[in-house]
Every structure is written in C-alpha cells, then in structure tokens.
Amino acid sequence: MISGKRNLCQVVIKSAFLLIAVVFLFGFFSEVQAAAPKVKKIKWSNVGASIYMPLNKTKKLKVEISPKKAKKRKLIWSSSDEKIVSVNKSGKVTAKKTGVATITCKVSLQPKKKIKCKIRVVKPAKKISVKTGDALLQVGKSCTRKGKVSPGSATNKKVEYTSSDPEVVTVNQSGKITGKKEGLATITIMSKDGFAKASYKVRVIGSLKNSANFIAHRGLSSEAPENTIKAFQLAGEAEFWGAEADIRKTADGHFILMHDHTLKRMCGVDKKPERMTLDEIRSTPITGGENYEAYKSDKDATTIPTLEEFLQTCRQYDLVPVVEIKMTYDWEKEDLRMEEVIRNRPGTMFDTNDIPLQSAAEEDLVNLYQISQSIMQGSEIIFIASDLKTLIKMRSIFDEKGGENMELQHVVKKPDVDMIDLYREENIHLDSFYKRLDIEKAKRFMNVGIMVNVWNVDDLAKAWEYVKNKIPYITTNKTYW
C-alpha cells in the first residue's frame, strides 16, 4: 500500500516537472517572438502570386519579411489541397497531382500578416517547335510564325510571344510579326507554364515598292501562265514598273510570245513556232503554267499572244515593255549574202547608193522596231537579247530611224568587264544573271554609265541588297509588296 502511494507520488512529481518545462519553453519562445519587432510586411522572394510546377517536383518557397529583425517570428504554412500540393513547416512544397491549390504563409502571432501563392501543377511543356531560320520583313509587312508545344500530353499548350525591340518589330499573341523600322530584333516564344521556349531573329528592311525599276519576268509568272496577257495584266495590277516577254517569229512573219523553242512545255505540242502559222498557233491552247487550273477558262491565260497584244497591254497598264528577242540569226551568212548582192549588182563595189543593204534578218528587226514604235508612240521600251550582234544591228536601226525612247540590254549568264568598252561604244547595257554579278562588279559597269539589270531575283534579301546599292533594274517572278 505504501509502495503504491510512493509510485503515484513519483508520477505526479514527474508530470509537474514536465508541465513546468512546457510552460517554461512556451514562455521562452513566446518571449522570443514578443521580443522580436512586429512584422510590417511579408512578400515572396523567389516566386510570384501564381506559379506553375511540374508534377512530382518540389520547390522551397521563400519569403522576405520587413523589418529584417522580425524574421524570428514564427511562420505557419498550409495548403488548400494537400492532395494536389503539400507543404512542410519550412515552406517546401511537393506537387502531387495535376490541379490548382493555394499555399498560404502567415505569421503565427499576427494572423493578418499572410501571403498566398496559387500553384498550378502540370505536366510540363518540354519543347516549342517554330519555323527555323531568321525572318526577313519589309517595313509595314507582316507574317505569322506560330509556336507549337510538345509533348501533346502537356497540360497547358498555350504560348506567349515577345519582341526584344518593339520599335523594330512587333508581335501579337497569335504569332503575327510586323516590321516597324529597319533593324534587328529577336522574337521569343515561351510556353505558358514557363518550362520551354524558342526564339528566332527578325531583320527588318525598307520597303521595296518603287525603290527600283522592278520588271515582272514573263509577266507575273508566279501567279498565271507565263507570257500570257493574264500574266501581264496581273503585273500591271501589282504596279510593276515593267514586264518582260519573249518573242519568236511564225512561219508567216508574225511575232508571238513564247520562251521555249517549241510549244511542248506550255501547250503539249512539240512544234516550233517558226514552222507554224499564226492561225495554227492561235488555235493551239496553253495547257500549263502557274495556276493554270485557276485560269483554264480564261482566254487571256490560255492563248499565245502576239507582240502587238503584249505592247497594247503594257500601254493599258502603264508598264515598260522589255522585249527579249529569241530569234537567232546567222549574221556571218547574212553578211556574205549581202556582199554577193553587191557584187552581182551593176556598177562598181563603191557605187552602192541604189542598193538596199538590208538582209532578211535585218528586215525582222526593222519590222520589230516599226511595230513597237507604232504602238508605244515614243514611250519607253527595252529590247534585250543574248546575241550581241543582234543588238548591234538594232542599234544601227535606231541610229538610222530614231530610237531615243529605246534601250538595248545584253543578256548574259556571266558578265565580262572586258566588254565595257564595246558596250559604251554601241550604247548597250547589261542584263545579267544575278548569281554571277556581285555588287562590286556591277558598280564597275555603272560607274561608266552602263545600266545594269539583274535576273531573276526571287530572293528578298538579295533584292534589298541591289536596291541599297542602286541597281536600276531588277527582274523577278515575285511581288515584293
């Protein structure tokens, strides 16, 4: 009995001591908190009011308390949904399930001093796919490059677009970029959850419209069958400066528009124009070319035009005609024939005033000259050819009959600076394949008064380079404005 009372007494004494210790410790910590100044402000130091977290990841949230001495105040952490996000007493959160939960951090003795962070637990984006390569834009022009999030299982597939310099290029949230002024900027595409991004550079150049004499190659041949009235109408509507066309001669002496030496590619008929009459050619419809299906019921897009129709269309749309002479002549043979004519005519070889010194080939060029002058009535026209002797013959016709409104250009794949003196002597200009003519070489021709035409420039960056260096003529298949 006495022993049982003694044990009970010991238990009571131990409990009393334990209670005293608890009270002491509680008081001690309370005194520590009480001794620390009150919290005036609490804010997140490493997150915002809302963040995304990948599923099954952890993150320690940190707060900043002011004044700094108040940091000894005890903080209490809690989650609005422990199944989605849990949090321990030091602010470490664990993303357990996709969804949204709110983490709250508050000061224990100042419950009104608290801060919240909304956490969205997601399956994160890992990559953003976007069209590769830098973009090139003219001032005032726009294009769209959309970013696509992968994998497909990502919770949030939305993206945000930003420009490093909105004064150069702006971007909206559909990925549409617009050039504002010349310069360079970077477009960044960030996944909405912040876990993936991509970027590309944008170079903005000046406007090409009216910046040089742009010539539509065989009409606007990227939009309608080449060398057709429809292609020239589209070039006029697009406000090109000029339009280039290729001419050949029919068996009955008419000039028609056709680039190839046969009609096979454009009409499916393997016949040469010079072996067909105009009526035969007119009854052979065009069956190919760009957007043929869209225009196959349009006579202007399916009929091979005559030179006269081409020139009349140019007059109608205020286009400068650029006529490429595709007929080839054996000028040496023609000269020998003329010498024979002179020898067989009465009188001496020096008495030739009454002899018509015009070969059949020259008659073609005279006829070409007369048709062009009749329709253009003194308006500007350019003749081009790869055969230099043909151009020299044309120059002599101009000198004799008057051709102040007419210009001649020599078509070459690779320009030769050794030709400069001859070009100057004959007043012939240069029409060069653009990939074989660098700017420095072009300037060697231009510095002595030889005009330069480059073909076929379908590269925007190259076109701008030529514009910046004041190349006067640019032949292209595209519309840059």
PDB file of N, CA and C in Angstrom, residues 286-346:
ATOM      1  N   ILE A 286      -2.842  27.076-124.567  1.00  0.00           N
ATOM      2  CA  ILE A 286      -1.898  26.840-123.476  1.00  0.00           C
ATOM      3  C   ILE A 286      -2.550  25.885-122.482  1.00  0.00           C
ATOM      4  N   THR A 287      -1.792  24.887-122.043  1.00  0.00           N
ATOM      5  CA  THR A 287      -2.340  23.880-121.124  1.00  0.00           C
ATOM      6  C   THR A 287      -1.499  23.714-119.858  1.00  0.00           C
ATOM      7  N   GLY A 288      -0.572  24.625-119.637  1.00  0.00           N
ATOM      8  CA  GLY A 288       0.297  24.522-118.463  1.00  0.00           C
ATOM      9  C   GLY A 288       0.660  25.882-117.919  1.00  0.00           C
ATOM     10  N   GLY A 289       1.588  25.887-116.964  1.00  0.00           N
ATOM     11  CA  GLY A 289       1.995  27.141-116.341  1.00  0.00           C
ATOM     12  C   GLY A 289       1.392  27.287-114.948  1.00  0.00           C
ATOM     13  N   GLU A 290       1.880  28.270-114.208  1.00  0.00           N
ATOM     14  CA  GLU A 290       1.423  28.501-112.841  1.00  0.00           C
ATOM     15  C   GLU A 290      -0.072  28.809-112.792  1.00  0.00           C
ATOM     16  N   ASN A 291      -0.746  28.161-111.859  1.00  0.00           N
ATOM     17  CA  ASN A 291      -2.184  28.388-111.623  1.00  0.00           C
ATOM     18  C   ASN A 291      -3.031  28.173-112.873  1.00  0.00           C
ATOM     19  N   TYR A 292      -2.563  27.278-113.744  1.00  0.00           N
ATOM     20  CA  TYR A 292      -3.334  27.023-114.961  1.00  0.00           C
ATOM     21  C   TYR A 292      -4.774  26.611-114.640  1.00  0.00           C
ATOM     22  N   GLU A 293      -4.924  25.750-113.643  1.00  0.00           N
ATOM     23  CA  GLU A 293      -6.265  25.259-113.308  1.00  0.00           C
ATOM     24  C   GLU A 293      -7.200  26.412-112.948  1.00  0.00           C
ATOM     25  N   ALA A 294      -6.661  27.423-112.287  1.00  0.00           N
ATOM     26  CA  ALA A 294      -7.499  28.562-111.886  1.00  0.00           C
ATOM     27  C   ALA A 294      -7.906  29.414-113.080  1.00  0.00           C
ATOM     28  N   TYR A 295      -7.121  29.375-114.150  1.00  0.00           N
ATOM     29  CA  TYR A 295      -7.360  30.254-115.298  1.00  0.00           C
ATOM     30  C   TYR A 295      -7.688  29.501-116.584  1.00  0.00           C
ATOM     31  N   LYS A 296      -7.916  28.196-116.515  1.00  0.00           N
ATOM     32  CA  LYS A 296      -8.067  27.412-117.747  1.00  0.00           C
ATOM     33  C   LYS A 296      -9.286  27.809-118.574  1.00  0.00           C
ATOM     34  N   SER A 297     -10.209  28.558-117.964  1.00  0.00           N
ATOM     35  CA  SER A 297     -11.375  29.031-118.727  1.00  0.00           C
ATOM     36  C   SER A 297     -11.211  30.473-119.196  1.00  0.00           C
ATOM     37  N   ASP A 298     -10.054  31.056-118.907  1.00  0.00           N
ATOM     38  CA  ASP A 298      -9.781  32.456-119.241  1.00  0.00           C
ATOM     39  C   ASP A 298      -8.945  32.513-120.523  1.00  0.00           C
ATOM     40  N   LYS A 299      -9.525  33.063-121.561  1.00  0.00           N
ATOM     41  CA  LYS A 299      -8.837  33.131-122.852  1.00  0.00           C
ATOM     42  C   LYS A 299      -7.510  33.885-122.753  1.00  0.00           C
ATOM     43  N   ASP A 300      -7.471  34.896-121.893  1.00  0.00           N
ATOM     44  CA  ASP A 300      -6.239  35.684-121.742  1.00  0.00           C
ATOM     45  C   ASP A 300      -5.099  34.861-121.146  1.00  0.00           C
ATOM     46  N   ALA A 301      -5.426  33.734-120.496  1.00  0.00           N
ATOM     47  CA  ALA A 301      -4.401  32.896-119.870  1.00  0.00           C
ATOM     48  C   ALA A 301      -4.111  31.633-120.668  1.00  0.00           C
ATOM     49  N   THR A 302      -4.878  31.395-121.723  1.00  0.00           N
ATOM     50  CA  THR A 302      -4.727  30.138-122.471  1.00  0.00           C
ATOM     51  C   THR A 302      -4.444  30.342-123.949  1.00  0.00           C
ATOM     52  N   THR A 303      -4.267  31.596-124.357  1.00  0.00           N
ATOM     53  CA  THR A 303      -3.983  31.903-125.766  1.00  0.00           C
ATOM     54  C   THR A 303      -2.593  32.513-125.885  1.00  0.00           C
ATOM     55  N   ILE A 304      -1.802  32.028-126.824  1.00  0.00           N
ATOM     56  CA  ILE A 304      -0.480  32.604-127.055  1.00  0.00           C
ATOM     57  C   ILE A 304      -0.661  33.987-127.683  1.00  0.00           C
ATOM     58  N   PRO A 305      -0.162  35.047-127.043  1.00  0.00           N
ATOM     59  CA  PRO A 305      -0.392  36.406-127.560  1.00  0.00           C
ATOM     60  C   PRO A 305       0.576  36.779-128.678  1.00  0.00           C
ATOM     61  N   THR A 306       0.213  37.816-129.395  1.00  0.00           N
ATOM     62  CA  THR A 306       1.110  38.421-130.376  1.00  0.00           C
ATOM     63  C   THR A 306       1.886  39.545-129.696  1.00  0.00           C
ATOM     64  N   LEU A 307       2.942  39.990-130.354  1.00  0.00           N
ATOM     65  CA  LEU A 307       3.713  41.125-129.846  1.00  0.00           C
ATOM     66  C   LEU A 307       2.806  42.345-129.698  1.00  0.00           C
ATOM     67  N   GLU A 308       1.938  42.558-130.686  1.00  0.00           N
ATOM     68  CA  GLU A 308       1.051  43.724-130.646  1.00  0.00           C
ATOM     69  C   GLU A 308       0.154  43.698-129.404  1.00  0.00           C
ATOM     70  N   GLU A 309      -0.375  42.539-129.071  1.00  0.00           N
ATOM     71  CA  GLU A 309      -1.249  42.430-127.897  1.00  0.00           C
ATOM     72  C   GLU A 309      -0.471  42.701-126.611  1.00  0.00           C
ATOM     73  N   PHE A 310       0.760  42.210-126.565  1.00  0.00           N
ATOM     74  CA  PHE A 310       1.612  42.472-125.399  1.00  0.00           C
ATOM     75  C   PHE A 310       1.862  43.968-125.226  1.00  0.00           C
ATOM     76  N   LEU A 311       2.242  44.637-126.306  1.00  0.00           N
ATOM     77  CA  LEU A 311       2.537  46.071-126.211  1.00  0.00           C
ATOM     78  C   LEU A 311       1.294  46.875-125.858  1.00  0.00           C
ATOM     79  N   GLN A 312       0.164  46.495-126.398  1.00  0.00           N
ATOM     80  CA  GLN A 312      -1.088  47.201-126.080  1.00  0.00           C
ATOM     81  C   GLN A 312      -1.454  47.028-124.603  1.00  0.00           C
ATOM     82  N   THR A 313      -1.191  45.847-124.058  1.00  0.00           N
ATOM     83  CA  THR A 313      -1.450  45.613-122.629  1.00  0.00           C
ATOM     84  C   THR A 313      -0.514  46.462-121.775  1.00  0.00           C
ATOM     85  N   CYS A 314       0.735  46.566-122.209  1.00  0.00           N
ATOM     86  CA  CYS A 314       1.687  47.416-121.478  1.00  0.00           C
ATOM     87  C   CYS A 314       1.236  48.870-121.486  1.00  0.00           C
ATOM     88  N   ARG A 315       0.759  49.342-122.619  1.00  0.00           N
ATOM     89  CA  ARG A 315       0.238  50.706-122.709  1.00  0.00           C
ATOM     90  C   ARG A 315      -0.948  50.879-121.761  1.00  0.00           C
ATOM     91  N   GLN A 316      -1.828  49.890-121.735  1.00  0.00           N
ATOM     92  CA  GLN A 316      -3.029  49.974-120.903  1.00  0.00           C
ATOM     93  C   GLN A 316      -2.689  50.054-119.423  1.00  0.00           C
ATOM     94  N   TYR A 317      -1.670  49.311-118.998  1.00  0.00           N
ATOM     95  CA  TYR A 317      -1.331  49.244-117.569  1.00  0.00           C
ATOM     96  C   TYR A 317      -0.108  50.078-117.202  1.00  0.00           C
ATOM     97  N   ASP A 318       0.351  50.899-118.135  1.00  0.00           N
ATOM     98  CA  ASP A 318       1.495  51.776-117.892  1.00  0.00           C
ATOM     99  C   ASP A 318       2.739  50.981-117.492  1.00  0.00           C
ATOM    100  N   LEU A 319       2.980  49.890-118.198  1.00  0.00           N
ATOM    101  CA  LEU A 319       4.160  49.063-117.991  1.00  0.00           C
ATOM    102  C   LEU A 319       5.191  49.359-119.071  1.00  0.00           C
ATOM    103  N   VAL A 320       6.455  49.350-118.708  1.00  0.00           N
ATOM    104  CA  VAL A 320       7.512  49.476-119.712  1.00  0.00           C
ATOM    105  C   VAL A 320       7.767  48.089-120.291  1.00  0.00           C
ATOM    106  N   PRO A 321       7.588  47.905-121.626  1.00  0.00           N
ATOM    107  CA  PRO A 321       7.824  46.587-122.219  1.00  0.00           C
ATOM    108  C   PRO A 321       9.325  46.281-122.286  1.00  0.00           C
ATOM    109  N   VAL A 322       9.674  45.075-121.880  1.00  0.00           N
ATOM    110  CA  VAL A 322      11.040  44.576-122.018  1.00  0.00           C
ATOM    111  C   VAL A 322      10.950  43.359-122.932  1.00  0.00           C
ATOM    112  N   VAL A 323      11.386  43.518-124.167  1.00  0.00           N
ATOM    113  CA  VAL A 323      11.174  42.508-125.206  1.00  0.00           C
ATOM    114  C   VAL A 323      12.460  41.732-125.437  1.00  0.00           C
ATOM    115  N   GLU A 324      12.420  40.437-125.131  1.00  0.00           N
ATOM    116  CA  GLU A 324      13.604  39.607-125.396  1.00  0.00           C
ATOM    117  C   GLU A 324      13.480  38.977-126.776  1.00  0.00           C
ATOM    118  N   ILE A 325      14.443  39.260-127.615  1.00  0.00           N
ATOM    119  CA  ILE A 325      14.458  38.735-128.983  1.00  0.00           C
ATOM    120  C   ILE A 325      15.029  37.323-128.938  1.00  0.00           C
ATOM    121  N   LYS A 326      14.164  36.338-129.173  1.00  0.00           N
ATOM    122  CA  LYS A 326      14.574  34.937-129.093  1.00  0.00           C
ATOM    123  C   LYS A 326      14.981  34.376-130.461  1.00  0.00           C
ATOM    124  N   MET A 327      14.668  35.110-131.533  1.00  0.00           N
ATOM    125  CA  MET A 327      15.072  34.627-132.855  1.00  0.00           C
ATOM    126  C   MET A 327      16.600  34.633-132.949  1.00  0.00           C
ATOM    127  N   THR A 328      17.147  33.595-133.553  1.00  0.00           N
ATOM    128  CA  THR A 328      18.601  33.528-133.733  1.00  0.00           C
ATOM    129  C   THR A 328      18.921  33.669-135.216  1.00  0.00           C
ATOM    130  N   TYR A 329      19.967  34.430-135.466  1.00  0.00           N
ATOM    131  CA  TYR A 329      20.341  34.706-136.854  1.00  0.00           C
ATOM    132  C   TYR A 329      21.808  34.337-137.076  1.00  0.00           C
ATOM    133  N   ASP A 330      22.091  33.842-138.290  1.00  0.00           N
ATOM    134  CA  ASP A 330      23.479  33.585-138.693  1.00  0.00           C
ATOM    135  C   ASP A 330      23.967  34.846-139.396  1.00  0.00           C
ATOM    136  N   TRP A 331      24.447  35.779-138.601  1.00  0.00           N
ATOM    137  CA  TRP A 331      24.797  37.093-139.153  1.00  0.00           C
ATOM    138  C   TRP A 331      25.975  37.004-140.133  1.00  0.00           C
ATOM    139  N   GLU A 332      26.889  36.076-139.918  1.00  0.00           N
ATOM    140  CA  GLU A 332      28.011  35.935-140.856  1.00  0.00           C
ATOM    141  C   GLU A 332      27.493  35.529-142.241  1.00  0.00           C
ATOM    142  N   LYS A 333      26.544  34.590-142.241  1.00  0.00           N
ATOM    143  CA  LYS A 333      25.971  34.159-143.508  1.00  0.00           C
ATOM    144  C   LYS A 333      25.201  35.297-144.163  1.00  0.00           C
ATOM    145  N   GLU A 334      24.487  36.075-143.340  1.00  0.00           N
ATOM    146  CA  GLU A 334      23.730  37.210-143.876  1.00  0.00           C
ATOM    147  C   GLU A 334      24.673  38.242-144.488  1.00  0.00           C
ATOM    148  N   ASP A 335      25.814  38.477-143.833  1.00  0.00           N
ATOM    149  CA  ASP A 335      26.788  39.438-144.369  1.00  0.00           C
ATOM    150  C   ASP A 335      27.375  38.950-145.684  1.00  0.00           C
ATOM    151  N   LEU A 336      27.635  37.649-145.778  1.00  0.00           N
ATOM    152  CA  LEU A 336      28.159  37.091-147.030  1.00  0.00           C
ATOM    153  C   LEU A 336      27.145  37.238-148.149  1.00  0.00           C
ATOM    154  N   ARG A 337      25.890  37.039-147.824  1.00  0.00           N
ATOM    155  CA  ARG A 337      24.837  37.210-148.840  1.00  0.00           C
ATOM    156  C   ARG A 337      24.799  38.636-149.338  1.00  0.00           C
ATOM    157  N   MET A 338      24.958  39.595-148.423  1.00  0.00           N
ATOM    158  CA  MET A 338      24.922  40.993-148.811  1.00  0.00           C
ATOM    159  C   MET A 338      26.104  41.344-149.710  1.00  0.00           C
ATOM    160  N   GLU A 339      27.257  40.761-149.394  1.00  0.00           N
ATOM    161  CA  GLU A 339      28.433  41.006-150.234  1.00  0.00           C
ATOM    162  C   GLU A 339      28.182  40.463-151.643  1.00  0.00           C
ATOM    163  N   GLU A 340      27.515  39.306-151.713  1.00  0.00           N
ATOM    164  CA  GLU A 340      27.224  38.722-153.015  1.00  0.00           C
ATOM    165  C   GLU A 340      26.222  39.565-153.780  1.00  0.00           C
ATOM    166  N   VAL A 341      25.242  40.126-153.095  1.00  0.00           N
ATOM    167  CA  VAL A 341      24.270  41.008-153.730  1.00  0.00           C
ATOM    168  C   VAL A 341      24.983  42.208-154.333  1.00  0.00           C
ATOM    169  N   ILE A 342      25.901  42.784-153.580  1.00  0.00           N
ATOM    170  CA  ILE A 342      26.634  43.957-154.062  1.00  0.00           C
ATOM    171  C   ILE A 342      27.472  43.608-155.283  1.00  0.00           C
ATOM    172  N   ARG A 343      28.132  42.463-155.237  1.00  0.00           N
ATOM    173  CA  ARG A 343      28.992  42.077-156.361  1.00  0.00           C
ATOM    174  C   ARG A 343      28.187  41.841-157.638  1.00  0.00           C
ATOM    175  N   ASN A 344      26.977  41.352-157.496  1.00  0.00           N
ATOM    176  CA  ASN A 344      26.173  40.984-158.664  1.00  0.00           C
ATOM    177  C   ASN A 344      25.309  42.130-159.186  1.00  0.00           C
ATOM    178  N   ARG A 345      25.347  43.266-158.525  1.00  0.00           N
ATOM    179  CA  ARG A 345      24.553  44.392-158.997  1.00  0.00           C
ATOM    180  C   ARG A 345      25.385  45.247-159.943  1.00  0.00           C
ATOM    181  N   PRO A 346      24.748  45.953-160.864  1.00  0.00           N
ATOM    182  CA  PRO A 346      25.509  46.820-161.787  1.00  0.00           C
ATOM    183  C   PRO A 346      26.288  47.875-161.019  1.00  0.00           C
TER     184      PRO A 346
END
